[in-house]
Short mmCIF file of C-alpha atoms and ligand atoms in Angstrom, two decimals:
data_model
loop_
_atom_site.label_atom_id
_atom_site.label_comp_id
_atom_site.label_asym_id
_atom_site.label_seq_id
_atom_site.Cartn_x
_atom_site.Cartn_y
_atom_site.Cartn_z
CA UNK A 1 0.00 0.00 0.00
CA UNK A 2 1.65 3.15 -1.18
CA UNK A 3 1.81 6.23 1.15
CA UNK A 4 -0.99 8.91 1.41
CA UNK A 5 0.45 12.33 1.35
CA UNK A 6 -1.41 15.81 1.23
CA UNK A 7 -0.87 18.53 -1.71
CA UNK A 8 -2.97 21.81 -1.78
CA UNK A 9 -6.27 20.18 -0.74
CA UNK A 10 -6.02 16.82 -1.93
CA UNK A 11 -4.89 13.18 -0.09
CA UNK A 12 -3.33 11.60 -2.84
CA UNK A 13 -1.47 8.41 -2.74
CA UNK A 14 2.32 9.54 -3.53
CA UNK A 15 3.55 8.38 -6.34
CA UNK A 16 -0.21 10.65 -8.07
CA UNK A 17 1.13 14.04 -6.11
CA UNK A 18 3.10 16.80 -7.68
CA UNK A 19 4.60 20.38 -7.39
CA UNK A 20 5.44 22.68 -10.26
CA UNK A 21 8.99 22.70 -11.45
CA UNK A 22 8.32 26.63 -10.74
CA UNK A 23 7.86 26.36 -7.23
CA UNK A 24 9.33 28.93 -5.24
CA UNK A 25 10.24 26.30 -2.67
CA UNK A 26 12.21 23.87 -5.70
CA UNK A 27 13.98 26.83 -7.43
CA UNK A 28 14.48 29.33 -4.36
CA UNK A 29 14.21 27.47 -0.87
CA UNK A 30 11.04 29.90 -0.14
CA UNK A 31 9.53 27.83 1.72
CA UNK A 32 9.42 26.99 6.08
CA UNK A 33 8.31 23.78 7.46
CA UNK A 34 7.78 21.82 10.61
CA UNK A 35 8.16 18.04 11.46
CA UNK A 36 5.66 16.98 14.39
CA UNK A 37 6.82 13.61 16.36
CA UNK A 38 3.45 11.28 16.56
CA UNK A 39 3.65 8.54 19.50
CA UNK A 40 1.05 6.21 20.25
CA UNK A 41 -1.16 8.30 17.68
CA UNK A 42 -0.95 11.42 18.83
CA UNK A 43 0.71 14.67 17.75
CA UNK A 44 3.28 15.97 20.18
CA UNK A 45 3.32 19.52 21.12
CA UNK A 46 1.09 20.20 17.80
CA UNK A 47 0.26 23.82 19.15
CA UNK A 48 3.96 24.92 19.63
CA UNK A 49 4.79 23.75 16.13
CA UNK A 50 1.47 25.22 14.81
CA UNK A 51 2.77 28.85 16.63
CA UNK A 52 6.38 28.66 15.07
CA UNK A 53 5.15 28.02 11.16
CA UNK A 54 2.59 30.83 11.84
CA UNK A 55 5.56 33.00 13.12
CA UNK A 56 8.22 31.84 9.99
CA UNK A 57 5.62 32.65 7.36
CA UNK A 58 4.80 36.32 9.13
CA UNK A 59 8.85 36.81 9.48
CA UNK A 60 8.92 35.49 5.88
CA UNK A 61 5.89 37.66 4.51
CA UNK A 62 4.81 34.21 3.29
CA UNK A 63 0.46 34.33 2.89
CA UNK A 64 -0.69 32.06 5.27
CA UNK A 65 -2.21 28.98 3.30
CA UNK A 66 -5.98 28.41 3.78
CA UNK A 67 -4.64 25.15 5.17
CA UNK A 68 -3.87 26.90 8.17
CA UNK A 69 -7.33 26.37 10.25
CA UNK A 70 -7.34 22.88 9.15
CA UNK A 71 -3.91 21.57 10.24
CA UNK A 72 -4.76 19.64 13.38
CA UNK A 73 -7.56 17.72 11.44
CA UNK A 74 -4.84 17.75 8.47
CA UNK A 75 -2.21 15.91 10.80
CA UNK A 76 -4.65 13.41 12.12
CA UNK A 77 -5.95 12.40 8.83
CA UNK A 78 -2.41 12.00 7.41
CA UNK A 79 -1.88 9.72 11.03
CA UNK A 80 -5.00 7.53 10.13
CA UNK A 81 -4.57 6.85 6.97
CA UNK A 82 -1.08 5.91 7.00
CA UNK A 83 -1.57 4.02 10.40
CA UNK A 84 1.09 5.56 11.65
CA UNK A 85 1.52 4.50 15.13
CA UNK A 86 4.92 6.15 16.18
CA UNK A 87 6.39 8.51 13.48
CA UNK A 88 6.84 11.75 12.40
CA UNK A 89 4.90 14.18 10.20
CA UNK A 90 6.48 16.11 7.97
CA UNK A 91 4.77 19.70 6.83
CA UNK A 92 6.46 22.00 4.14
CA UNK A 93 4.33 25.76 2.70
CA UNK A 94 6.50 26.96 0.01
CA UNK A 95 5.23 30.71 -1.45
CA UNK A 96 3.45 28.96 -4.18
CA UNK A 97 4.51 29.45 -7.89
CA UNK A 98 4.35 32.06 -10.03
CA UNK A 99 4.92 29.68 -13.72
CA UNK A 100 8.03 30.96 -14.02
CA UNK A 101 11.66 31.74 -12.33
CA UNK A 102 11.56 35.27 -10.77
CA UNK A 103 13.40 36.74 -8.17
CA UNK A 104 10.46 39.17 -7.06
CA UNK A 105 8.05 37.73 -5.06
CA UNK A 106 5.08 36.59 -6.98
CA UNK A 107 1.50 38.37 -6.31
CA UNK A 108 0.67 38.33 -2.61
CA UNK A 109 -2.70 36.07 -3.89
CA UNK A 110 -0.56 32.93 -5.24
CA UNK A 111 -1.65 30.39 -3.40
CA UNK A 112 1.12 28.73 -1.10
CA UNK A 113 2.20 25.08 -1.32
CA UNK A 114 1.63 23.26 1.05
CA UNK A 115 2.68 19.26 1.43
CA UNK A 116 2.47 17.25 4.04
CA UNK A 117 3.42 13.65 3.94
CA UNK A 118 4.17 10.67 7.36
CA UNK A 119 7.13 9.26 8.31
CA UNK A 120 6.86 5.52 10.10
CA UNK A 121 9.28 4.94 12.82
CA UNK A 122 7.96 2.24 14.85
CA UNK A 123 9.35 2.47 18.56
CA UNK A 124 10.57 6.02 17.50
CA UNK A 125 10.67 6.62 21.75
CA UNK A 126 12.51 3.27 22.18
CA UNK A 127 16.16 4.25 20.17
CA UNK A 128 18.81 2.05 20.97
CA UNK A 129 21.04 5.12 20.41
CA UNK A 130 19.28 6.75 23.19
CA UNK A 131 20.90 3.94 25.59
CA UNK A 132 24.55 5.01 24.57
CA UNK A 133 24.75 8.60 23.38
CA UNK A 134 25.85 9.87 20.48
CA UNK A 135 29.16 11.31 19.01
CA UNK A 136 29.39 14.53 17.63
CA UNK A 137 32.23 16.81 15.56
CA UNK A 138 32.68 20.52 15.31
CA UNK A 139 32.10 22.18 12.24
CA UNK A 140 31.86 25.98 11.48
CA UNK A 141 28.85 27.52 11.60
CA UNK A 142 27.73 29.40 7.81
CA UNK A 143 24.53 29.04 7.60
CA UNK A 144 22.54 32.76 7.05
CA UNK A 145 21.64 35.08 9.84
CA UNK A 146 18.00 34.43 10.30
CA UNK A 147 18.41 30.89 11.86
CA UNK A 148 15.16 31.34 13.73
CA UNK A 149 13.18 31.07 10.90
CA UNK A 150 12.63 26.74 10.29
CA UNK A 151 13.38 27.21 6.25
CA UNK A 152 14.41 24.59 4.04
CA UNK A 153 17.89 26.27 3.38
CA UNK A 154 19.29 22.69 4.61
CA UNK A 155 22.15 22.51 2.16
CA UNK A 156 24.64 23.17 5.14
CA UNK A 157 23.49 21.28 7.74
CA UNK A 158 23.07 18.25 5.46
CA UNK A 159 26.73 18.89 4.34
CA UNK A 160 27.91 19.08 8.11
CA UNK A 161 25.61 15.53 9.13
CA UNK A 162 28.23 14.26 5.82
CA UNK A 163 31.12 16.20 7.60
CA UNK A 164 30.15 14.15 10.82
CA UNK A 165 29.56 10.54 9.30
CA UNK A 166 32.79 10.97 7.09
CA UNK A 167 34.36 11.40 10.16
CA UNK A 168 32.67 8.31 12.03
CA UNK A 169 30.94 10.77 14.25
CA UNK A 170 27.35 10.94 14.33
CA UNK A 171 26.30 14.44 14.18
CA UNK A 172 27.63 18.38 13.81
CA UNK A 173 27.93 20.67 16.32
CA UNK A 174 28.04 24.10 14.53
CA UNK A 175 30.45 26.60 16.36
CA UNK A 176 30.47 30.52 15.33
CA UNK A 177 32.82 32.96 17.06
CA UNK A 178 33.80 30.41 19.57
CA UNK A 179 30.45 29.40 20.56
CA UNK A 180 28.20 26.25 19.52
CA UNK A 181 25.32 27.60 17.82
CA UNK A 182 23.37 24.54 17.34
CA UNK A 183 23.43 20.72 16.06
CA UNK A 184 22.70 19.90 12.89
CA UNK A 185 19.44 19.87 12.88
CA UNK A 186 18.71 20.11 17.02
CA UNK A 187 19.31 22.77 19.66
CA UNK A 188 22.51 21.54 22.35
CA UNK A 189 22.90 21.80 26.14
CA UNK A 190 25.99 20.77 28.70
CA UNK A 191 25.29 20.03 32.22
CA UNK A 192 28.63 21.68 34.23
CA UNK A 193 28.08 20.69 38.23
CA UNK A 194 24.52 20.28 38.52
CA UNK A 195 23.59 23.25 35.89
CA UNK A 196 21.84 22.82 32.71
CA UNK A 197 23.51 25.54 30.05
CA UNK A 198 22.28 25.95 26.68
CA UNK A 199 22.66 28.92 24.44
CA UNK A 200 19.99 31.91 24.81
CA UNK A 201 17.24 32.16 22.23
CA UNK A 202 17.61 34.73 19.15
CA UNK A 203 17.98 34.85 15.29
CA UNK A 204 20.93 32.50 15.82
CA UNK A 205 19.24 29.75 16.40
CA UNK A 206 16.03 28.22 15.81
CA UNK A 207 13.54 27.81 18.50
CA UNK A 208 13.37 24.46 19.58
CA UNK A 209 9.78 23.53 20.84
CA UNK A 210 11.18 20.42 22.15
CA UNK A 211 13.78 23.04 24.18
CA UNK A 212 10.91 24.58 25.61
CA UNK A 213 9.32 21.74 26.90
CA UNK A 214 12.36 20.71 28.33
CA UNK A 215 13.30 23.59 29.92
CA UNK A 216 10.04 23.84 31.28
CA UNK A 217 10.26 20.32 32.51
CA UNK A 218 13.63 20.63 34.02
CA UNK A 219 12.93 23.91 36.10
CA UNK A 220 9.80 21.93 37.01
CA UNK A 221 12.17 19.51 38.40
CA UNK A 222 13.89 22.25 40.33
CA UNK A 223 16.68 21.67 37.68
CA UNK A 224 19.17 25.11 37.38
CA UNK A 225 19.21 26.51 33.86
CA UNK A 226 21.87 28.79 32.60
CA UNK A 227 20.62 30.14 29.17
CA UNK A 228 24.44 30.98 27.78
CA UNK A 229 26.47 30.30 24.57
CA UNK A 230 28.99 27.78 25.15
CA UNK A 231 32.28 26.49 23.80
CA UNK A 232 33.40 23.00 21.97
CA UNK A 233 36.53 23.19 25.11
CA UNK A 234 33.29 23.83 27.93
CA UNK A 235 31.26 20.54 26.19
CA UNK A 236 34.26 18.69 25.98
CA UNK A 237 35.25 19.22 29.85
CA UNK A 238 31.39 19.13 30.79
CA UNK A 239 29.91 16.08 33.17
CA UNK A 240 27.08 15.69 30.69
CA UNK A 241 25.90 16.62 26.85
CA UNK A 242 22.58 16.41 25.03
CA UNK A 243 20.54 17.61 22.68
CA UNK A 244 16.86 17.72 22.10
CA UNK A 245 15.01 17.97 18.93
CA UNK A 246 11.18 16.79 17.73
CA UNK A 247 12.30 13.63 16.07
CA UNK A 248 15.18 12.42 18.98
CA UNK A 249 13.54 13.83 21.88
CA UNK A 250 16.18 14.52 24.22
CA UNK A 251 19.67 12.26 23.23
CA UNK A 252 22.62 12.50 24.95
CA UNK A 253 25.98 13.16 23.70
CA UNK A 254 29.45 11.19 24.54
CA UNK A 255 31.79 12.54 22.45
CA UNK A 256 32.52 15.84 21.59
CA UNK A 257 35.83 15.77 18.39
CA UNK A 258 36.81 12.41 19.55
CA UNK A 259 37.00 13.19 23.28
CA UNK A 260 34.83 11.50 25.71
CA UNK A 261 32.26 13.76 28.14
CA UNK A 262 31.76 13.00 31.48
CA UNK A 263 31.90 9.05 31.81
CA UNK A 264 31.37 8.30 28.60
CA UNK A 265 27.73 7.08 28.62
CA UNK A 266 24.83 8.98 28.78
CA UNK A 267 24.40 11.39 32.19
CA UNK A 268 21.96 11.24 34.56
CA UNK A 269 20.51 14.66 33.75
CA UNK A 270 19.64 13.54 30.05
CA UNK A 271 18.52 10.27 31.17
CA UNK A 272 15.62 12.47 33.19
CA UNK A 273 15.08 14.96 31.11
CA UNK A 274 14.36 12.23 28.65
CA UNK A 275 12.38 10.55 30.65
CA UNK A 276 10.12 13.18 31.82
CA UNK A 277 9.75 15.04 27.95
CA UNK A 278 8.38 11.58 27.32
CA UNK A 279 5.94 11.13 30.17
CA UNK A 280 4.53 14.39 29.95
CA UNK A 281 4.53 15.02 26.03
CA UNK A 282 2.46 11.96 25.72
CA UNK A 283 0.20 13.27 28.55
CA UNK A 284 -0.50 16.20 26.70
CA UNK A 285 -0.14 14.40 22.87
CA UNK A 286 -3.24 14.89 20.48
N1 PMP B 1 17.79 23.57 15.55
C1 PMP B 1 17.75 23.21 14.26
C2 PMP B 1 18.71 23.81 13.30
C3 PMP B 1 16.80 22.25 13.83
O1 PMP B 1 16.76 21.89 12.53
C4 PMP B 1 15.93 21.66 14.77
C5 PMP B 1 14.95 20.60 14.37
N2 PMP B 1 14.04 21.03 13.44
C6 PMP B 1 16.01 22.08 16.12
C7 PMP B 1 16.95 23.04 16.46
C8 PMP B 1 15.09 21.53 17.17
O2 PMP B 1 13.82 22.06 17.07
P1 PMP B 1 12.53 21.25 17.52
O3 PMP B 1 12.74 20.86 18.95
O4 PMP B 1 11.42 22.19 17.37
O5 PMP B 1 12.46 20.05 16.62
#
């Protein structure tokens, strides 16, 4: 049975759906998306990711789709239809095309793209990676300056995930001016004597929802947060390392450019935190 996947109003199965060649998102990377973790069923945290694609299109002067009233019921249709018990759903709005290549934006009317298509990861909270951490490597950071806007400008971080795996790690850490920016494709943290540091939210980094949660979670847990940049020398010498992202959750991190943090396997402050984003996100799933 092949996929169902949503184009512009339609469920389609995938191989039947289709985006002009023209499409802003195809020949300009206009476009912002959002990737929603679904466990048991249920949409995690749909209303934070709901908030930050409204707030990328409005920093984008992207026209919200029509879409946008319907996404919950969207989500969950995409989740029954696919049976997709644990998994992820992936959401894209590109600003539509305009039948040709252009750098000017077409007419504010053109309707957005918008795609939407499931991702099947059965036991997606169960990794084994989870277990025994992860390694990463330091790479600079070059992406552009408006990193708090989820586009699909992913040429760079995909090039620093091949950076990482040519270098048998298994992710990027992306340093600027001294200072880790973010992972690949997740926001980063070090635990230093008891504290939980992780860089402070602005345009240089995008704004995890999972970092929310778990922020909220941890000061919940009368955890101390230090909201700082940090550098790859501070991770390296740190008692702990993590990340946290929609699709991993919260995933500790053992290596840091070949040298081991803390013990070597996952710290007791990830272990937690992971614990507790997954208790109470599926609590609160849709
Ligand atoms: N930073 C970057 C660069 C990302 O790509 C992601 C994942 N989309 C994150 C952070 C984590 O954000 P979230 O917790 O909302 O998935």
């Amino acid at each position: 049975m092949s996929r169902i996947v949503y184009v512009n109003g339609e469920y389609l199965p995938e191989e039947q759906a289709t985006v002009s060649i023209f499409d802003r998102g195809f020949l300009f990377a206009d476009a912002v998306y959002e990737v929603t973790s679904v466990l048991g069923g249920k949409l995690l945290d749909f209303d934070g990711h709901a908030r930050r694609l409204a707030r990328s299109l409005s920093e984008l002067g992207m026209t919200p789709p029509p879409e946008m009233e319907d996404l919950l019921t969207i989500h969950r249709e995409l989740v029954a239809r696919n049976d997709i018990v644990d998994g992820l759903i992936y959401l894209q709005v590109s600003r539509g095309s305009a039948g040709d290549r252009d750098f000017h934006f077409p007419p504010a009317d053109t309707r957005p793209t918008v795609v939407l298509f499931t991702q099947s990861k059965p036991g997606l909270a169960d990794s084994p990676t989870a277990k025994v951490g992860i390694s990463v490597i330091s790479v600079e950071d070059i992406r552009w300056g408006r990193r708090d806007i989820k586009t699909v400008q992913l040429l760079y971080p995909s090039m620093a995930k091949m950076m990482a795996e040519k270098a048998g790690a298994d992710d990027a850490w992306l340093v600027e001016d001294g200072k880790v920016t973010e992972g690949s494709s997740n926001n980063t943290y070090i635990v230093k004597d008891g504290k939980i540091i992780t860089r402070e939210l602005s345009k240089d980094i995008l704004h995890g929802i999972t970092r929310a949660a778990v922020l909220r979670f941890a000061e919940e847990a009368q955890m101390v947060v230090e909201e700082r940049a940090f550098t790859i020398d501070e991770a390296k010498a740190a008692d702990e390392a993590f990340f946290t992202s929609a699709s991993a959750f919260v995933m500790p991190v053992v290596k840091v450019d070949g040298e081991t943090v803390g013990t070597g396997k996952p710290g007791p402050v990830a272990v937690r935190l992971r614990e507790i984003y997954l208790e109470e996100s599926r609590k609160t799933a849709i």
